[in-house]
Short mmCIF file of N, CA and C in Angstrom, two decimals:
data_model
loop_
_atom_site.label_atom_id
_atom_site.label_comp_id
_atom_site.label_asym_id
_atom_site.label_seq_id
_atom_site.Cartn_x
_atom_site.Cartn_y
_atom_site.Cartn_z
N UNK A 1 2.58 19.20 9.54
CA UNK A 1 2.25 19.99 8.43
C UNK A 1 0.96 19.45 7.68
N UNK A 2 0.05 20.46 7.50
CA UNK A 2 -1.09 19.97 6.75
C UNK A 2 -1.59 20.44 5.47
N UNK A 3 -0.47 20.84 5.11
CA UNK A 3 -0.67 21.37 3.48
C UNK A 3 -0.82 20.11 2.31
N UNK A 4 -1.84 20.67 1.61
CA UNK A 4 -1.66 19.54 0.34
C UNK A 4 -0.84 20.01 -0.82
N UNK A 5 -0.13 20.97 -0.85
CA UNK A 5 0.62 21.29 -2.01
C UNK A 5 1.98 21.07 -1.63
N UNK A 6 3.00 20.90 -2.50
CA UNK A 6 4.28 20.63 -2.42
C UNK A 6 5.17 21.48 -1.90
N UNK A 7 5.82 21.09 -0.84
CA UNK A 7 6.88 22.27 -0.25
C UNK A 7 8.04 22.19 -0.89
N UNK A 8 8.63 23.38 -0.58
CA UNK A 8 10.03 23.60 -1.25
C UNK A 8 11.09 22.62 -0.80
N UNK A 9 11.04 21.97 0.45
CA UNK A 9 11.87 20.72 0.68
C UNK A 9 11.55 19.94 -0.04
N UNK A 10 10.46 19.25 -0.32
CA UNK A 10 10.02 18.39 -1.44
C UNK A 10 10.45 18.48 -2.52
N UNK A 11 10.30 19.67 -3.09
CA UNK A 11 10.73 19.87 -4.60
C UNK A 11 12.13 19.41 -4.85
N UNK A 12 13.00 19.88 -3.70
CA UNK A 12 14.45 19.50 -3.43
C UNK A 12 14.88 18.01 -3.58
N UNK A 13 13.90 17.22 -2.97
CA UNK A 13 13.85 15.81 -2.94
C UNK A 13 13.70 15.17 -4.16
N UNK A 14 13.02 15.69 -4.98
CA UNK A 14 12.67 15.13 -6.42
C UNK A 14 13.53 14.96 -7.13
N UNK A 15 15.04 15.10 -6.81
CA UNK A 15 16.18 14.92 -7.87
C UNK A 15 16.02 13.62 -8.21
N UNK A 16 16.95 13.37 -9.26
CA UNK A 16 17.12 12.01 -9.89
C UNK A 16 17.54 11.09 -8.69
N UNK A 17 18.48 11.40 -8.19
CA UNK A 17 19.30 10.68 -7.16
C UNK A 17 18.09 10.08 -5.80
N UNK A 18 17.33 11.19 -5.42
CA UNK A 18 16.64 10.93 -4.27
C UNK A 18 15.38 9.99 -5.18
N UNK A 19 14.91 10.05 -6.11
CA UNK A 19 14.03 9.31 -6.87
C UNK A 19 14.38 7.96 -6.76
N UNK A 20 15.67 7.64 -7.34
CA UNK A 20 16.32 6.08 -7.57
C UNK A 20 16.45 5.76 -6.19
N UNK A 21 16.89 6.25 -5.09
CA UNK A 21 16.93 5.93 -3.70
C UNK A 21 15.76 5.33 -3.16
N UNK A 22 14.68 6.28 -3.50
CA UNK A 22 13.31 5.79 -2.87
C UNK A 22 12.77 4.58 -3.57
N UNK A 23 12.87 4.36 -4.86
CA UNK A 23 12.67 3.21 -5.84
C UNK A 23 13.53 2.11 -5.24
N UNK A 24 14.63 2.31 -4.82
CA UNK A 24 15.67 1.27 -4.67
C UNK A 24 15.02 0.59 -3.39
N UNK A 25 14.72 1.58 -2.27
CA UNK A 25 14.23 1.10 -1.18
C UNK A 25 13.05 0.52 -1.22
N UNK A 26 11.97 0.84 -1.99
CA UNK A 26 11.00 0.23 -2.27
C UNK A 26 11.17 -1.25 -2.92
N UNK A 27 12.23 -1.32 -3.75
CA UNK A 27 12.23 -2.65 -4.25
C UNK A 27 12.76 -3.70 -3.04
N UNK A 28 13.77 -3.09 -2.54
CA UNK A 28 14.51 -3.84 -1.37
C UNK A 28 13.39 -4.32 -0.33
N UNK A 29 12.41 -3.31 0.17
CA UNK A 29 11.52 -3.40 0.98
C UNK A 29 10.47 -4.78 0.31
N UNK A 30 10.29 -4.58 -0.71
CA UNK A 30 9.44 -5.63 -1.34
C UNK A 30 9.81 -6.96 -1.43
N UNK A 31 11.20 -6.93 -1.82
CA UNK A 31 11.91 -8.31 -1.63
C UNK A 31 12.03 -9.10 -0.20
N UNK A 32 12.12 -7.97 0.60
CA UNK A 32 12.30 -8.39 2.11
C UNK A 32 11.00 -8.85 2.65
N UNK A 33 9.92 -8.16 2.13
CA UNK A 33 8.46 -8.58 2.73
C UNK A 33 8.12 -9.97 2.18
N UNK A 34 8.44 -9.90 0.83
CA UNK A 34 8.11 -11.41 0.23
C UNK A 34 8.79 -12.37 0.90
N UNK A 35 10.14 -12.22 1.00
CA UNK A 35 10.87 -13.46 1.65
C UNK A 35 10.59 -13.49 3.17
N UNK A 36 10.18 -12.36 3.72
CA UNK A 36 9.88 -12.39 5.16
C UNK A 36 8.53 -13.16 5.64
N UNK A 37 7.74 -12.89 4.71
CA UNK A 37 6.21 -13.60 4.94
C UNK A 37 6.54 -15.31 4.60
N UNK A 38 7.14 -15.45 3.62
CA UNK A 38 7.43 -16.88 3.31
C UNK A 38 8.15 -17.67 4.47
N UNK A 39 9.23 -16.81 4.86
CA UNK A 39 10.14 -17.52 6.05
C UNK A 39 9.47 -17.68 7.36
N UNK A 40 8.40 -16.78 7.68
CA UNK A 40 7.72 -16.71 8.93
C UNK A 40 6.96 -18.06 8.83
N UNK A 41 6.69 -18.57 7.69
CA UNK A 41 5.61 -20.14 7.71
C UNK A 41 6.89 -21.21 7.30
N UNK A 42 7.97 -20.79 7.65
CA UNK A 42 9.19 -21.88 7.19
C UNK A 42 9.16 -22.49 5.80
N UNK A 43 8.76 -21.54 4.95
CA UNK A 43 8.92 -22.02 3.53
C UNK A 43 9.72 -20.96 2.62
N UNK A 44 10.25 -21.44 1.39
CA UNK A 44 11.13 -20.45 0.45
C UNK A 44 9.94 -19.75 -0.10
N UNK A 45 10.73 -18.63 -0.79
CA UNK A 45 9.78 -17.73 -1.56
C UNK A 45 8.91 -18.51 -2.49
N UNK A 46 9.45 -19.35 -3.19
CA UNK A 46 8.73 -20.03 -4.18
C UNK A 46 7.39 -20.56 -3.65
N UNK A 47 7.64 -21.42 -2.50
CA UNK A 47 6.46 -21.97 -1.90
C UNK A 47 5.56 -21.42 -0.93
N UNK A 48 6.24 -20.25 -0.55
CA UNK A 48 5.63 -19.54 0.64
C UNK A 48 5.10 -18.30 0.23
N UNK A 49 5.07 -17.83 -0.97
CA UNK A 49 4.47 -16.68 -1.52
C UNK A 49 3.00 -16.84 -1.96
N UNK A 50 2.05 -16.58 -1.19
CA UNK A 50 0.51 -16.86 -1.85
C UNK A 50 -0.06 -15.52 -1.72
N UNK A 51 -1.30 -15.74 -2.33
CA UNK A 51 -2.07 -14.51 -2.58
C UNK A 51 -2.06 -13.54 -1.26
N UNK A 52 -1.94 -14.15 -0.11
CA UNK A 52 -1.83 -13.43 1.02
C UNK A 52 -0.90 -12.13 1.01
N UNK A 53 0.36 -12.48 0.47
CA UNK A 53 1.39 -11.64 0.37
C UNK A 53 1.02 -10.13 -0.37
N UNK A 54 0.58 -10.50 -1.56
CA UNK A 54 0.25 -8.94 -2.42
C UNK A 54 -1.25 -8.51 -1.87
N UNK A 55 -2.12 -9.28 -1.41
CA UNK A 55 -3.39 -8.78 -0.84
C UNK A 55 -3.01 -7.87 0.56
N UNK A 56 -1.98 -8.31 1.36
CA UNK A 56 -1.72 -7.63 2.67
C UNK A 56 -1.08 -6.32 2.14
N UNK A 57 -0.16 -6.51 1.13
CA UNK A 57 0.64 -5.25 0.82
C UNK A 57 -0.30 -4.21 -0.01
N UNK A 58 -1.38 -4.54 -0.62
CA UNK A 58 -2.24 -3.67 -1.44
C UNK A 58 -3.29 -3.22 -0.34
N UNK A 59 -3.45 -3.88 0.73
CA UNK A 59 -4.50 -3.30 1.87
C UNK A 59 -3.69 -2.41 2.79
N UNK A 60 -2.25 -2.63 2.92
CA UNK A 60 -1.46 -1.44 3.67
C UNK A 60 -1.35 -0.26 3.00
N UNK A 61 -0.99 -0.56 1.57
CA UNK A 61 -0.83 0.77 0.75
C UNK A 61 -2.28 1.42 0.72
N UNK A 62 -3.49 0.93 0.51
CA UNK A 62 -4.60 1.56 0.40
C UNK A 62 -4.68 2.46 1.84
N UNK A 63 -4.61 1.81 2.86
CA UNK A 63 -4.92 2.49 4.12
C UNK A 63 -3.98 3.75 4.46
N UNK A 64 -2.83 3.62 4.04
CA UNK A 64 -1.80 4.65 4.02
C UNK A 64 -2.28 5.81 3.61
N UNK A 65 -2.76 5.63 2.10
CA UNK A 65 -3.39 6.72 1.26
C UNK A 65 -4.62 7.35 2.11
N UNK A 66 -5.50 6.41 2.62
CA UNK A 66 -6.67 6.73 3.18
C UNK A 66 -6.40 7.56 4.60
N UNK A 67 -5.46 7.19 5.22
CA UNK A 67 -5.10 7.94 6.46
C UNK A 67 -4.45 9.32 6.08
N UNK A 68 -3.70 9.45 5.26
CA UNK A 68 -3.03 10.76 5.03
C UNK A 68 -4.41 11.81 4.30
N UNK A 69 -5.45 11.11 3.48
CA UNK A 69 -6.63 11.70 3.16
C UNK A 69 -7.33 12.29 4.45
N UNK A 70 -7.65 11.35 5.07
CA UNK A 70 -8.62 11.51 6.23
C UNK A 70 -8.05 12.80 7.41
N UNK A 71 -6.57 12.78 7.64
CA UNK A 71 -6.25 13.64 8.51
C UNK A 71 -5.66 14.85 7.95
N UNK A 72 -5.64 14.81 6.57
CA UNK A 72 -5.34 16.14 5.49
C UNK A 72 -3.84 16.45 5.90
N UNK A 73 -2.94 15.28 6.21
CA UNK A 73 -1.56 15.48 6.74
C UNK A 73 -0.87 14.24 5.77
N UNK A 74 -0.20 14.92 5.08
CA UNK A 74 0.70 13.93 3.96
C UNK A 74 1.49 12.79 4.80
N UNK A 75 2.41 13.60 5.68
CA UNK A 75 3.38 12.49 6.17
C UNK A 75 2.53 11.34 6.98
N UNK A 76 1.36 11.45 7.36
CA UNK A 76 0.77 10.27 8.19
C UNK A 76 0.55 8.93 7.17
N UNK A 77 0.84 9.03 6.00
CA UNK A 77 0.85 8.15 5.15
C UNK A 77 2.10 7.05 5.54
N UNK A 78 3.21 7.85 5.89
CA UNK A 78 4.54 7.16 6.07
C UNK A 78 4.32 6.52 7.52
N UNK A 79 3.46 7.27 8.47
CA UNK A 79 3.29 6.47 9.73
C UNK A 79 2.30 5.15 9.66
N UNK A 80 1.56 5.32 8.84
CA UNK A 80 0.68 4.09 8.45
C UNK A 80 1.43 2.91 8.15
N UNK A 81 2.70 3.21 7.32
CA UNK A 81 3.30 1.68 6.94
C UNK A 81 3.61 0.75 8.10
N UNK A 82 4.34 1.27 9.21
CA UNK A 82 4.27 0.21 10.26
C UNK A 82 3.09 0.03 11.09
N UNK A 83 2.43 0.86 11.19
CA UNK A 83 0.86 0.87 11.84
C UNK A 83 0.04 -0.27 11.19
N UNK A 84 -0.21 -0.17 9.99
CA UNK A 84 -0.94 -1.02 9.34
C UNK A 84 -0.52 -2.50 8.86
N UNK A 85 0.94 -2.34 8.79
CA UNK A 85 1.71 -3.70 8.75
C UNK A 85 1.49 -4.40 10.08
N UNK A 86 1.46 -3.70 11.08
CA UNK A 86 1.50 -4.40 12.45
C UNK A 86 0.08 -4.74 12.74
N UNK A 87 -0.86 -4.06 12.07
CA UNK A 87 -2.39 -4.51 12.25
C UNK A 87 -2.55 -5.89 11.35
N UNK A 88 -1.91 -5.87 10.34
CA UNK A 88 -1.95 -7.08 9.29
C UNK A 88 -1.29 -8.42 10.25
N UNK A 89 -0.13 -8.28 11.08
CA UNK A 89 0.38 -9.16 11.68
C UNK A 89 -0.65 -9.62 12.94
N UNK A 90 -1.07 -8.43 13.53
CA UNK A 90 -1.97 -8.70 14.65
C UNK A 90 -3.30 -9.47 14.34
N UNK A 91 -3.46 -9.34 13.05
CA UNK A 91 -4.68 -10.13 12.39
C UNK A 91 -4.14 -11.72 12.38
N UNK A 92 -3.02 -11.92 11.97
CA UNK A 92 -2.79 -13.26 11.90
C UNK A 92 -2.59 -14.22 12.99
N UNK A 93 -2.30 -13.22 14.05
CA UNK A 93 -2.14 -13.89 15.43
C UNK A 93 -3.47 -13.78 16.45
N UNK A 94 -4.46 -12.97 15.79
CA UNK A 94 -5.68 -12.66 16.88
C UNK A 94 -6.59 -13.36 16.39
N UNK A 95 -7.83 -13.37 17.05
CA UNK A 95 -9.20 -13.88 16.77
C UNK A 95 -9.77 -13.26 15.46
N UNK A 96 -9.63 -12.02 15.31
CA UNK A 96 -10.25 -11.59 13.96
C UNK A 96 -9.25 -11.62 12.71
N UNK A 97 -9.77 -11.91 11.46
CA UNK A 97 -9.18 -12.12 10.35
C UNK A 97 -8.37 -10.57 10.12
N UNK A 98 -7.22 -10.63 9.73
CA UNK A 98 -6.59 -9.59 9.13
C UNK A 98 -7.28 -8.40 8.31
N UNK A 99 -8.08 -8.96 7.48
CA UNK A 99 -8.86 -8.45 6.55
C UNK A 99 -9.95 -7.42 7.14
N UNK A 100 -10.31 -8.23 8.24
CA UNK A 100 -11.54 -7.63 9.08
C UNK A 100 -11.00 -6.45 9.73
N UNK A 101 -9.71 -6.66 10.38
CA UNK A 101 -8.92 -5.36 11.17
C UNK A 101 -8.91 -4.23 10.13
N UNK A 102 -8.50 -4.52 8.65
CA UNK A 102 -8.16 -3.60 7.79
C UNK A 102 -9.58 -2.76 7.54
N UNK A 103 -10.67 -3.51 7.46
CA UNK A 103 -11.74 -2.95 7.07
C UNK A 103 -12.46 -2.01 8.26
N UNK A 104 -12.14 -2.52 9.55
CA UNK A 104 -12.48 -1.90 10.77
C UNK A 104 -11.69 -0.44 10.66
N UNK A 105 -10.38 -0.56 10.44
CA UNK A 105 -9.35 0.81 10.21
C UNK A 105 -10.07 1.66 9.15
N UNK A 106 -10.45 1.08 8.04
CA UNK A 106 -10.96 1.94 7.12
C UNK A 106 -11.98 2.69 7.44
N UNK A 107 -12.98 1.99 8.13
CA UNK A 107 -14.41 2.71 8.65
C UNK A 107 -13.91 3.82 9.54
N UNK A 108 -13.00 3.48 10.51
CA UNK A 108 -12.65 4.79 11.50
C UNK A 108 -12.03 5.60 10.87
N UNK A 109 -11.20 5.47 9.69
CA UNK A 109 -10.34 6.47 8.88
C UNK A 109 -11.53 7.50 8.12
N UNK A 110 -12.73 6.83 7.77
CA UNK A 110 -13.74 7.62 6.95
C UNK A 110 -14.31 8.45 8.07
N UNK A 111 -14.55 8.04 9.29
CA UNK A 111 -15.27 9.10 10.39
C UNK A 111 -14.39 10.02 10.61
N UNK A 112 -12.92 9.82 10.70
CA UNK A 112 -12.08 10.95 11.02
C UNK A 112 -12.01 11.84 9.82
N UNK A 113 -11.99 11.33 8.58
CA UNK A 113 -12.11 12.36 7.30
C UNK A 113 -13.31 13.19 7.37
N UNK A 114 -14.50 12.62 7.90
CA UNK A 114 -15.80 13.37 7.99
C UNK A 114 -15.51 14.46 9.19
N UNK A 115 -15.12 14.10 10.24
CA UNK A 115 -15.15 14.85 11.38
C UNK A 115 -13.93 16.10 10.89
N UNK A 116 -13.02 15.89 10.32
CA UNK A 116 -11.87 16.73 10.06
C UNK A 116 -12.31 17.63 8.59
N UNK A 117 -13.46 17.33 8.21
CA UNK A 117 -13.88 18.09 6.92
C UNK A 117 -13.19 17.74 5.69
N UNK A 118 -12.54 16.35 5.83
CA UNK A 118 -11.92 16.21 4.40
C UNK A 118 -12.73 15.05 3.69
N UNK A 119 -13.93 15.20 3.67
CA UNK A 119 -14.81 14.21 3.25
C UNK A 119 -14.72 13.76 1.71
N UNK A 120 -14.59 14.80 0.83
CA UNK A 120 -14.28 14.40 -0.52
C UNK A 120 -13.08 13.74 -0.95
N UNK A 121 -11.97 14.35 -0.50
CA UNK A 121 -10.76 13.62 -0.82
C UNK A 121 -10.63 12.05 0.11
N UNK A 122 -11.26 12.18 1.04
CA UNK A 122 -11.33 10.73 1.93
C UNK A 122 -12.23 10.05 1.06
N UNK A 123 -13.28 10.30 0.60
CA UNK A 123 -14.15 9.47 -0.31
C UNK A 123 -13.33 8.97 -1.57
N UNK A 124 -12.58 9.63 -2.13
CA UNK A 124 -11.93 9.24 -3.33
C UNK A 124 -11.02 8.13 -2.73
N UNK A 125 -10.29 8.38 -1.61
CA UNK A 125 -9.43 7.30 -1.44
C UNK A 125 -9.91 6.05 -1.00
N UNK A 126 -11.23 6.10 -0.10
CA UNK A 126 -12.17 5.06 0.27
C UNK A 126 -12.60 4.41 -0.95
N UNK A 127 -12.78 5.04 -2.19
CA UNK A 127 -13.30 4.25 -3.30
C UNK A 127 -12.03 3.64 -4.10
N UNK A 128 -10.69 4.36 -3.77
CA UNK A 128 -9.72 3.42 -4.40
C UNK A 128 -9.48 2.25 -3.47
N UNK A 129 -9.56 2.33 -2.14
CA UNK A 129 -9.30 1.33 -1.24
C UNK A 129 -10.26 -0.07 -1.41
N UNK A 130 -11.50 0.31 -1.80
CA UNK A 130 -12.65 -0.50 -2.06
C UNK A 130 -12.32 -1.34 -3.41
N UNK A 131 -11.85 -0.34 -4.37
CA UNK A 131 -11.50 -1.39 -5.44
C UNK A 131 -10.23 -2.16 -5.47
N UNK A 132 -9.15 -1.66 -5.11
CA UNK A 132 -7.79 -2.64 -4.85
C UNK A 132 -7.97 -3.46 -4.04
N UNK A 133 -8.33 -3.27 -2.60
CA UNK A 133 -8.34 -4.27 -1.66
C UNK A 133 -9.49 -5.27 -1.87
N UNK A 134 -10.76 -4.60 -2.69
CA UNK A 134 -11.63 -5.65 -2.78
C UNK A 134 -11.16 -6.74 -3.75
N UNK A 135 -10.44 -6.34 -4.65
CA UNK A 135 -9.97 -7.23 -5.55
C UNK A 135 -9.09 -8.02 -4.94
N UNK A 136 -7.89 -7.60 -4.12
CA UNK A 136 -7.31 -8.54 -3.22
C UNK A 136 -8.09 -9.58 -2.38
N UNK A 137 -9.11 -9.19 -1.88
CA UNK A 137 -9.94 -10.05 -1.14
C UNK A 137 -10.70 -11.18 -2.01
N UNK A 138 -11.03 -10.54 -3.10
CA UNK A 138 -11.65 -11.57 -4.10
C UNK A 138 -10.53 -12.65 -4.42
N UNK A 139 -9.23 -12.16 -4.61
CA UNK A 139 -8.21 -13.20 -4.90
C UNK A 139 -7.88 -14.21 -3.87
N UNK A 140 -8.25 -13.95 -2.62
CA UNK A 140 -8.05 -14.75 -1.54
C UNK A 140 -9.07 -15.97 -1.76
N UNK A 141 -10.18 -15.68 -2.34
CA UNK A 141 -11.15 -16.76 -2.66
C UNK A 141 -11.05 -17.65 -3.51
N UNK A 142 -10.02 -17.44 -4.27
CA UNK A 142 -9.78 -18.25 -5.79
C UNK A 142 -8.66 -19.37 -5.45
N UNK A 143 -8.63 -20.20 -6.50
CA UNK A 143 -7.45 -21.21 -6.42
C UNK A 143 -6.35 -20.40 -6.13
N UNK A 144 -5.16 -21.15 -5.18
CA UNK A 144 -3.89 -20.57 -5.13
C UNK A 144 -3.22 -19.82 -6.34
N UNK A 145 -3.24 -20.64 -7.50
CA UNK A 145 -2.35 -19.93 -8.54
C UNK A 145 -3.00 -18.80 -9.06
N UNK A 146 -4.38 -18.80 -9.40
CA UNK A 146 -5.14 -17.98 -9.93
C UNK A 146 -5.13 -16.59 -8.84
N UNK A 147 -5.46 -16.97 -7.85
CA UNK A 147 -5.57 -15.96 -6.75
C UNK A 147 -4.15 -15.32 -6.70
N UNK A 148 -2.80 -15.82 -6.73
CA UNK A 148 -1.84 -15.17 -6.77
C UNK A 148 -1.54 -14.33 -7.71
N UNK A 149 -1.96 -14.85 -9.01
CA UNK A 149 -2.03 -13.95 -10.12
C UNK A 149 -2.70 -12.65 -10.15
N UNK A 150 -4.06 -12.68 -9.72
CA UNK A 150 -4.97 -11.76 -9.64
C UNK A 150 -4.35 -10.72 -8.51
N UNK A 151 -4.11 -11.06 -7.50
CA UNK A 151 -3.59 -10.30 -6.27
C UNK A 151 -2.27 -9.62 -6.59
N UNK A 152 -1.50 -10.32 -7.26
CA UNK A 152 -0.19 -9.72 -8.03
C UNK A 152 -0.39 -8.69 -8.87
N UNK A 153 -1.32 -8.77 -9.80
CA UNK A 153 -1.84 -7.88 -10.80
C UNK A 153 -2.31 -6.75 -10.18
N UNK A 154 -3.20 -7.09 -9.15
CA UNK A 154 -3.88 -5.74 -8.63
C UNK A 154 -2.71 -4.92 -7.68
N UNK A 155 -1.82 -5.47 -6.97
CA UNK A 155 -0.82 -4.82 -6.26
C UNK A 155 0.00 -4.12 -7.34
N UNK A 156 0.51 -4.59 -8.37
CA UNK A 156 1.14 -4.08 -9.46
C UNK A 156 0.33 -2.98 -10.07
N UNK A 157 -1.09 -3.00 -10.21
CA UNK A 157 -1.58 -1.91 -10.60
C UNK A 157 -1.74 -0.76 -9.78
N UNK A 158 -1.62 -1.02 -8.51
CA UNK A 158 -1.75 0.11 -7.53
C UNK A 158 -0.52 1.21 -7.92
N UNK A 159 0.38 0.68 -8.51
CA UNK A 159 1.63 1.64 -9.00
C UNK A 159 0.98 2.77 -9.70
N UNK A 160 -0.06 2.66 -10.66
CA UNK A 160 -0.61 3.63 -11.21
C UNK A 160 -1.24 4.71 -10.42
N UNK A 161 -1.84 4.18 -9.20
CA UNK A 161 -2.15 5.21 -8.27
C UNK A 161 -1.06 5.89 -7.52
N UNK A 162 0.14 5.30 -7.39
CA UNK A 162 1.18 5.86 -6.78
C UNK A 162 1.72 7.09 -7.82
N UNK A 163 1.85 6.69 -9.14
CA UNK A 163 2.41 7.63 -10.21
C UNK A 163 1.34 8.98 -10.17
N UNK A 164 0.09 8.66 -10.16
CA UNK A 164 -0.88 9.92 -10.21
C UNK A 164 -0.65 10.75 -8.94
N UNK A 165 -0.65 10.03 -7.92
CA UNK A 165 -0.17 11.19 -6.64
C UNK A 165 1.21 11.67 -6.59
N UNK A 166 2.23 11.05 -7.11
CA UNK A 166 3.47 11.45 -7.23
C UNK A 166 3.27 12.73 -8.16
N UNK A 167 2.93 12.68 -9.26
CA UNK A 167 2.65 13.70 -10.21
C UNK A 167 1.87 14.66 -9.75
N UNK A 168 1.03 14.69 -9.05
CA UNK A 168 -0.11 15.61 -8.41
C UNK A 168 0.70 16.10 -7.36
N UNK A 169 1.39 15.75 -6.48
CA UNK A 169 1.91 16.31 -5.28
C UNK A 169 0.68 16.20 -4.15
N UNK A 170 -0.30 15.44 -4.47
CA UNK A 170 -1.41 15.53 -3.58
C UNK A 170 -1.40 14.27 -2.59
N UNK A 171 -1.98 14.37 -1.60
CA UNK A 171 -2.44 13.35 -0.50
C UNK A 171 -1.28 12.75 0.48
N UNK A 172 -0.20 12.49 -0.49
CA UNK A 172 0.69 11.69 0.27
C UNK A 172 1.95 12.47 -0.15
N UNK A 173 3.24 12.28 0.67
CA UNK A 173 4.54 12.84 0.08
C UNK A 173 4.98 12.01 -1.01
N UNK A 174 5.69 12.90 -1.78
CA UNK A 174 6.29 11.83 -3.14
C UNK A 174 7.12 10.92 -2.87
N UNK A 175 7.87 11.05 -1.69
CA UNK A 175 8.58 9.84 -1.46
C UNK A 175 7.83 8.66 -0.85
N UNK A 176 6.83 8.73 -0.40
CA UNK A 176 6.02 7.49 -0.04
C UNK A 176 5.44 7.00 -1.52
N UNK A 177 5.05 7.93 -2.31
CA UNK A 177 4.50 7.46 -3.78
C UNK A 177 5.66 6.82 -4.50
N UNK A 178 6.64 7.24 -4.52
CA UNK A 178 7.90 6.50 -5.21
C UNK A 178 8.22 5.10 -4.58
N UNK A 179 8.40 5.30 -3.16
CA UNK A 179 8.66 3.94 -2.57
C UNK A 179 7.64 3.04 -2.87
N UNK A 180 6.36 3.37 -2.93
CA UNK A 180 5.34 2.38 -3.32
C UNK A 180 5.31 1.80 -4.46
N UNK A 181 5.85 2.46 -5.73
CA UNK A 181 5.94 2.21 -6.76
C UNK A 181 7.18 1.06 -6.96
N UNK A 182 8.12 1.12 -6.29
CA UNK A 182 9.09 -0.02 -6.18
C UNK A 182 8.68 -1.06 -5.53
N UNK A 183 7.87 -0.87 -4.28
CA UNK A 183 7.34 -2.07 -3.76
C UNK A 183 6.33 -2.77 -4.45
N UNK A 184 5.37 -1.89 -4.94
CA UNK A 184 4.26 -2.46 -5.63
C UNK A 184 4.59 -3.40 -6.88
N UNK A 185 5.50 -2.85 -7.58
CA UNK A 185 5.89 -3.49 -8.63
C UNK A 185 6.79 -4.67 -8.65
N UNK A 186 7.42 -4.61 -7.68
CA UNK A 186 8.43 -5.63 -7.35
C UNK A 186 7.70 -6.90 -6.66
N UNK A 187 6.75 -6.78 -5.76
CA UNK A 187 6.14 -7.63 -5.32
C UNK A 187 5.26 -8.35 -6.30
N UNK A 188 4.46 -7.46 -7.00
CA UNK A 188 3.30 -7.86 -8.02
C UNK A 188 3.89 -8.62 -8.97
N UNK A 189 5.18 -8.10 -9.64
CA UNK A 189 5.96 -9.02 -10.58
C UNK A 189 6.23 -10.49 -9.82
N UNK A 190 7.14 -10.45 -8.67
CA UNK A 190 7.37 -11.70 -8.20
C UNK A 190 6.14 -12.56 -7.92
N UNK A 191 5.01 -12.13 -7.77
CA UNK A 191 3.72 -12.98 -7.52
C UNK A 191 3.17 -13.54 -8.80
N UNK A 192 3.24 -12.84 -9.55
CA UNK A 192 2.61 -12.99 -11.06
C UNK A 192 3.53 -14.05 -11.76
N UNK A 193 4.76 -13.74 -11.60
CA UNK A 193 5.95 -14.83 -12.27
C UNK A 193 5.71 -15.97 -11.41
N UNK A 194 5.48 -16.06 -10.23
CA UNK A 194 5.50 -17.46 -9.38
C UNK A 194 4.10 -18.23 -9.93
N UNK A 195 3.09 -17.17 -10.09
CA UNK A 195 1.79 -17.87 -10.40
C UNK A 195 1.72 -18.59 -11.89
N UNK A 196 2.39 -17.77 -12.90
CA UNK A 196 2.83 -18.29 -14.20
C UNK A 196 3.49 -19.73 -14.22
N UNK A 197 4.57 -19.71 -13.26
CA UNK A 197 5.63 -20.85 -13.17
C UNK A 197 4.86 -21.79 -12.64
N UNK A 198 3.65 -21.66 -11.85
CA UNK A 198 2.89 -22.73 -11.44
C UNK A 198 3.53 -23.52 -10.31
#
């Protein structure tokens, strides 16, 4: 389905119960992601949560929005969650840094957007990616504590982008926007709290 307006099915899924369920799923996913990344390095959440955690999350989120905009297909954002998360892990295991793979993916998606005639909406999402992901990359260059705080705030601020798209019903499905609100705020809050606790 390539429509950019809300469908009747989606309007029905915007009930209070569905919204709560998507937020809870985002919160649980955020907790799982934070724990999983720390455990992958043999650390607790307290010691293993670095600026890499929120930086990766904000990169995945921004690429999901860009993919949906470029293809003019809202559900593609959901497909992007495992694809771009996998790309992040591939970057951790491969020769190229994960953030380089994200930049290359963004360039490919920009090209797709131009080819499919979605240039304007793709450009808006690319600008958002540049802002959010750019701040996350800057955070990776800072001291661990300051970098964690800045990357955490950047990820939490991405929830404003999610709210904007949920309210407008444009670019991504409402379910993805709500899910991302839960994940962004959860992981962002954990990171900021850990940075403050020092």
